[in-house]
PDB file of C-alpha atoms in Angstrom:
ATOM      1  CA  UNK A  60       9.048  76.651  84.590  1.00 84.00           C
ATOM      2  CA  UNK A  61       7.771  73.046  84.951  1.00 93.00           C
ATOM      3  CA  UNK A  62       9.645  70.477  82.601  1.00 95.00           C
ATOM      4  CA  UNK A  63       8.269  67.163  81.620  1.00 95.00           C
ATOM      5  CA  UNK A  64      10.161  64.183  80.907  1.00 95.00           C
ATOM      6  CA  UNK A  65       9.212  61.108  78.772  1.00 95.00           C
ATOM      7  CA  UNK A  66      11.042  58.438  77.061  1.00 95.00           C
ATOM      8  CA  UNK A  67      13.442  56.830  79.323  1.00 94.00           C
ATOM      9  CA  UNK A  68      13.549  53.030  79.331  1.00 97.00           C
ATOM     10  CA  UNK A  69      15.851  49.374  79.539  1.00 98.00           C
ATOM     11  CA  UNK A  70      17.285  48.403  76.029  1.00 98.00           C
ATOM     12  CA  UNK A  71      19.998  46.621  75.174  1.00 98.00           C
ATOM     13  CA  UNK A  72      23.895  47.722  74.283  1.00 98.00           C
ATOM     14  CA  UNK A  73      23.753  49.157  70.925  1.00 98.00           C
ATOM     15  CA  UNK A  74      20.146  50.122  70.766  1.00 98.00           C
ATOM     16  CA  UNK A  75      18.934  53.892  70.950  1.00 98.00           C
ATOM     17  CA  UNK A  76      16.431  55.737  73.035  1.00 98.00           C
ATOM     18  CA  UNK A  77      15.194  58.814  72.471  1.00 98.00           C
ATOM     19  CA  UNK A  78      14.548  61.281  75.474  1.00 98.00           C
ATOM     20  CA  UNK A  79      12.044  64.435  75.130  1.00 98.00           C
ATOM     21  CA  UNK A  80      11.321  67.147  77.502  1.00 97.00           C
ATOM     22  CA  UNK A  81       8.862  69.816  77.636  1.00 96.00           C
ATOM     23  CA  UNK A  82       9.389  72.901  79.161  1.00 94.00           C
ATOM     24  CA  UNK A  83       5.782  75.046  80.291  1.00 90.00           C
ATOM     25  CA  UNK A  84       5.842  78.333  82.251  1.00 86.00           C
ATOM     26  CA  UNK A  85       5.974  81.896  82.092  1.00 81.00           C
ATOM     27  CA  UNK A  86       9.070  83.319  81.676  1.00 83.00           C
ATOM     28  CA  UNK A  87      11.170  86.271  79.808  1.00 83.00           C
ATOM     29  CA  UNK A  88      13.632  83.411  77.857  1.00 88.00           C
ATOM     30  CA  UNK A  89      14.542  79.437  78.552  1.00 88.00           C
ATOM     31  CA  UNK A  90      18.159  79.066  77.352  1.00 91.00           C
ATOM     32  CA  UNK A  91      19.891  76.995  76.979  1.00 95.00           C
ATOM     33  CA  UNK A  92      17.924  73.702  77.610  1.00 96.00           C
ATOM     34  CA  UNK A  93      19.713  70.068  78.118  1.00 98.00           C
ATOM     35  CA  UNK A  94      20.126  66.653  79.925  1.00 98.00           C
ATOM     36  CA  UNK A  95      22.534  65.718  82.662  1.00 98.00           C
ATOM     37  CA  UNK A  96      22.815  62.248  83.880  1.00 98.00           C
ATOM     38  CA  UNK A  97      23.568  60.517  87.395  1.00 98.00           C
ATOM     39  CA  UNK A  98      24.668  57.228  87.819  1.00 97.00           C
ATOM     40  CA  UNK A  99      24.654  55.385  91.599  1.00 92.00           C
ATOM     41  CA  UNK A 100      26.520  56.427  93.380  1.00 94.00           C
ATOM     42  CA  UNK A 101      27.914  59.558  90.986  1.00 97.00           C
ATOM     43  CA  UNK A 102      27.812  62.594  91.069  1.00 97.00           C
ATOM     44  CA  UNK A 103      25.406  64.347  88.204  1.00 98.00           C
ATOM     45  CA  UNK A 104      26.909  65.276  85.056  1.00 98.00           C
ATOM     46  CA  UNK A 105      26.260  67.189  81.650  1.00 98.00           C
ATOM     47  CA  UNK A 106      25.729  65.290  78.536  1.00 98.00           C
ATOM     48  CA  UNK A 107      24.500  67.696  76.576  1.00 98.00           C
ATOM     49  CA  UNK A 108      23.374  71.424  76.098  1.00 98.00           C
ATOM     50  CA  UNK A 109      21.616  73.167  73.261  1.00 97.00           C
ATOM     51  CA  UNK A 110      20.837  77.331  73.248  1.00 95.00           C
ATOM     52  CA  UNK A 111      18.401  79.069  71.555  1.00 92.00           C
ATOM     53  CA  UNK A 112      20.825  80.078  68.875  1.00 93.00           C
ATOM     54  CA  UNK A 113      21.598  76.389  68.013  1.00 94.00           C
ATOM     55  CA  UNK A 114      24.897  76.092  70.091  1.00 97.00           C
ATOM     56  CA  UNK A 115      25.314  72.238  71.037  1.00 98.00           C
ATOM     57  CA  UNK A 116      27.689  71.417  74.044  1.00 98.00           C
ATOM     58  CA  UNK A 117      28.635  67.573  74.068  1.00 98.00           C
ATOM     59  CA  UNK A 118      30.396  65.419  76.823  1.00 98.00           C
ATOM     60  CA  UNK A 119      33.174  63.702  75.327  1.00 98.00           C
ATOM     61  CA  UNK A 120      31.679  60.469  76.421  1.00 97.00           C
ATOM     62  CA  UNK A 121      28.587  60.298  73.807  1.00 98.00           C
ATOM     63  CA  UNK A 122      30.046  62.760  71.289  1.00 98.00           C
ATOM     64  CA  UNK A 123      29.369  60.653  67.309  1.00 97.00           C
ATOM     65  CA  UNK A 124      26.225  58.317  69.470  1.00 98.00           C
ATOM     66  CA  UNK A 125      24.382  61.000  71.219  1.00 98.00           C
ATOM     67  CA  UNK A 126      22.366  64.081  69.612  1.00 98.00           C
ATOM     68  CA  UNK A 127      20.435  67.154  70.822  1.00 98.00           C
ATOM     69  CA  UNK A 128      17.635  69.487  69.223  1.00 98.00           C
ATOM     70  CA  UNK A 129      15.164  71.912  70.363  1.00 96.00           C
ATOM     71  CA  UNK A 130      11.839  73.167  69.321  1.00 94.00           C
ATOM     72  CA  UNK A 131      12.198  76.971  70.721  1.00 89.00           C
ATOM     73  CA  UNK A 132       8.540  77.458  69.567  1.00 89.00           C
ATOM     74  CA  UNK A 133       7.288  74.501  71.446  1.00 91.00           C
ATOM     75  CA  UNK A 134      10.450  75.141  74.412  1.00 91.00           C
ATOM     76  CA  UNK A 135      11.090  70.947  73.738  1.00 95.00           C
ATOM     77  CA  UNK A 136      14.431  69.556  73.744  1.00 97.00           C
ATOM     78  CA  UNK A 137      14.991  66.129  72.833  1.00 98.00           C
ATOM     79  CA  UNK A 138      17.496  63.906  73.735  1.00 98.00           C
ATOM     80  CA  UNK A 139      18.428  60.836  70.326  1.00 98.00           C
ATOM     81  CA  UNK A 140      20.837  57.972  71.797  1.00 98.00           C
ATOM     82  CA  UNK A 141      22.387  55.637  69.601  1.00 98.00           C
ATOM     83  CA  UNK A 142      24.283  52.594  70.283  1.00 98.00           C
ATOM     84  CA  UNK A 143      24.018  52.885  73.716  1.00 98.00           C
ATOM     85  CA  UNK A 144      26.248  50.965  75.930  1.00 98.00           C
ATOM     86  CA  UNK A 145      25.906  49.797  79.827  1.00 97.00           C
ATOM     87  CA  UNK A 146      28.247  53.010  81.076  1.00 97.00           C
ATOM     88  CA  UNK A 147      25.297  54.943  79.640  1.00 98.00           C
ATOM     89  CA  UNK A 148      22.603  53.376  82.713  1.00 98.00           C
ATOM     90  CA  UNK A 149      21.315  56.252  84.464  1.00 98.00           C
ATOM     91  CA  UNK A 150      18.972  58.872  85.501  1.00 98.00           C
ATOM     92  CA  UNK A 151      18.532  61.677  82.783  1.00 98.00           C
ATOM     93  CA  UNK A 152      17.437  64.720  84.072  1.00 98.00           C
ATOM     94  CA  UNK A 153      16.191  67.772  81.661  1.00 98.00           C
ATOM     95  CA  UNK A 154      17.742  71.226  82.623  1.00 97.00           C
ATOM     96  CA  UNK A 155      16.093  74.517  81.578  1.00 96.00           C
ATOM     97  CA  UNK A 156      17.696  77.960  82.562  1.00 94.00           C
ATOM     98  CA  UNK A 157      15.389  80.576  82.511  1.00 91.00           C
ATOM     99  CA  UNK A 158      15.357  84.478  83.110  1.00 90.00           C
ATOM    100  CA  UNK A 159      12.493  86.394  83.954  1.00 89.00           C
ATOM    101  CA  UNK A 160      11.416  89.916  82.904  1.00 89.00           C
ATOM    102  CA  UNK A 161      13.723  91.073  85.385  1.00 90.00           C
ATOM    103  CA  UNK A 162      16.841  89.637  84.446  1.00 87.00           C
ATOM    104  CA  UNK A 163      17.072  87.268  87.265  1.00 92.00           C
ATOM    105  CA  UNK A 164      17.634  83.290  86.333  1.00 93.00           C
ATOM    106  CA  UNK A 165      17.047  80.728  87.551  1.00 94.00           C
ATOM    107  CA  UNK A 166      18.014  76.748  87.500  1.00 96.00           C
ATOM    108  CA  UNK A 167      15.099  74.183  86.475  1.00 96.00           C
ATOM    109  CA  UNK A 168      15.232  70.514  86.756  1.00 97.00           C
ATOM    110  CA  UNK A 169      13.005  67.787  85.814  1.00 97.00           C
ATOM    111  CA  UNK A 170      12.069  65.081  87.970  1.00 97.00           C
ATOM    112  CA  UNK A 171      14.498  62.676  85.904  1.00 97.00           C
ATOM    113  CA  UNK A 172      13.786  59.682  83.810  1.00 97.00           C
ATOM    114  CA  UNK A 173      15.750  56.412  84.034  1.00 98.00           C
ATOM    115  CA  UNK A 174      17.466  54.641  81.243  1.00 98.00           C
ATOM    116  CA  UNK A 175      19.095  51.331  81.669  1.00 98.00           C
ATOM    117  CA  UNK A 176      21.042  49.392  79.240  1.00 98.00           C
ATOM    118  CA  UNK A 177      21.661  45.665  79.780  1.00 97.00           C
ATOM    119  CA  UNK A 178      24.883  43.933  78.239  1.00 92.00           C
TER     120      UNK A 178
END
């Protein structure tokens, strides 16, 4: 599974972004599908998961700025940020989990898109 990132960029505090990924491959299933974030200097974390049944997992930290949707016929995921702030600067990376026909999964990563927001 190859995923492709677009939409990352520099705005301003209280602006919004939106990030989109597209996942391309052969596999059995890709699920869930999501975007984790690293700062400098920190270590990566989750902002947020969505599964193929429509099950949304949230950090705390954008929860009522930040939210996800997928395509599952297109395997997209996109990423909508509102009123971002400068804590939110980072690298997104797109996640993918996929299984093939065997049952075996496996851990995809895009190459990661920065977003920076100036104050």
């Amino acid at each position: 599974v190859e995923l492709a990132e677009t939409g990352g960029g520099v705005v301003q505090t209280g602006e919004s972004l939106r990030l989109s990924c597209a996942a391309s491959g052969s596999f059995f299933s890709i699920d869930p599908m999501g975007w984790y974030r690293q700062a400098p200097g920190k270590q990566r974390d989750l902002v947020a998961t969505i599964t193929s049944g429509g099950t949304i997992n949230l950090a705390d930290s954008v929860k009522g700025r930040f939210t996800i949707s997928r395509d599952i016929v297109k395997n997209t995921v996109h990423l909508q940020m509102n009123r971002l702030r400068p804590e939110d600067t980072a690298v997104y990376y797109c996640n993918a989990v996929g299984r093939d026909y065997g049952g075996a999964k496996y851990t995809f990563w895009g190459q990661g898109t920065q977003v920076t927001v100036t104050s």
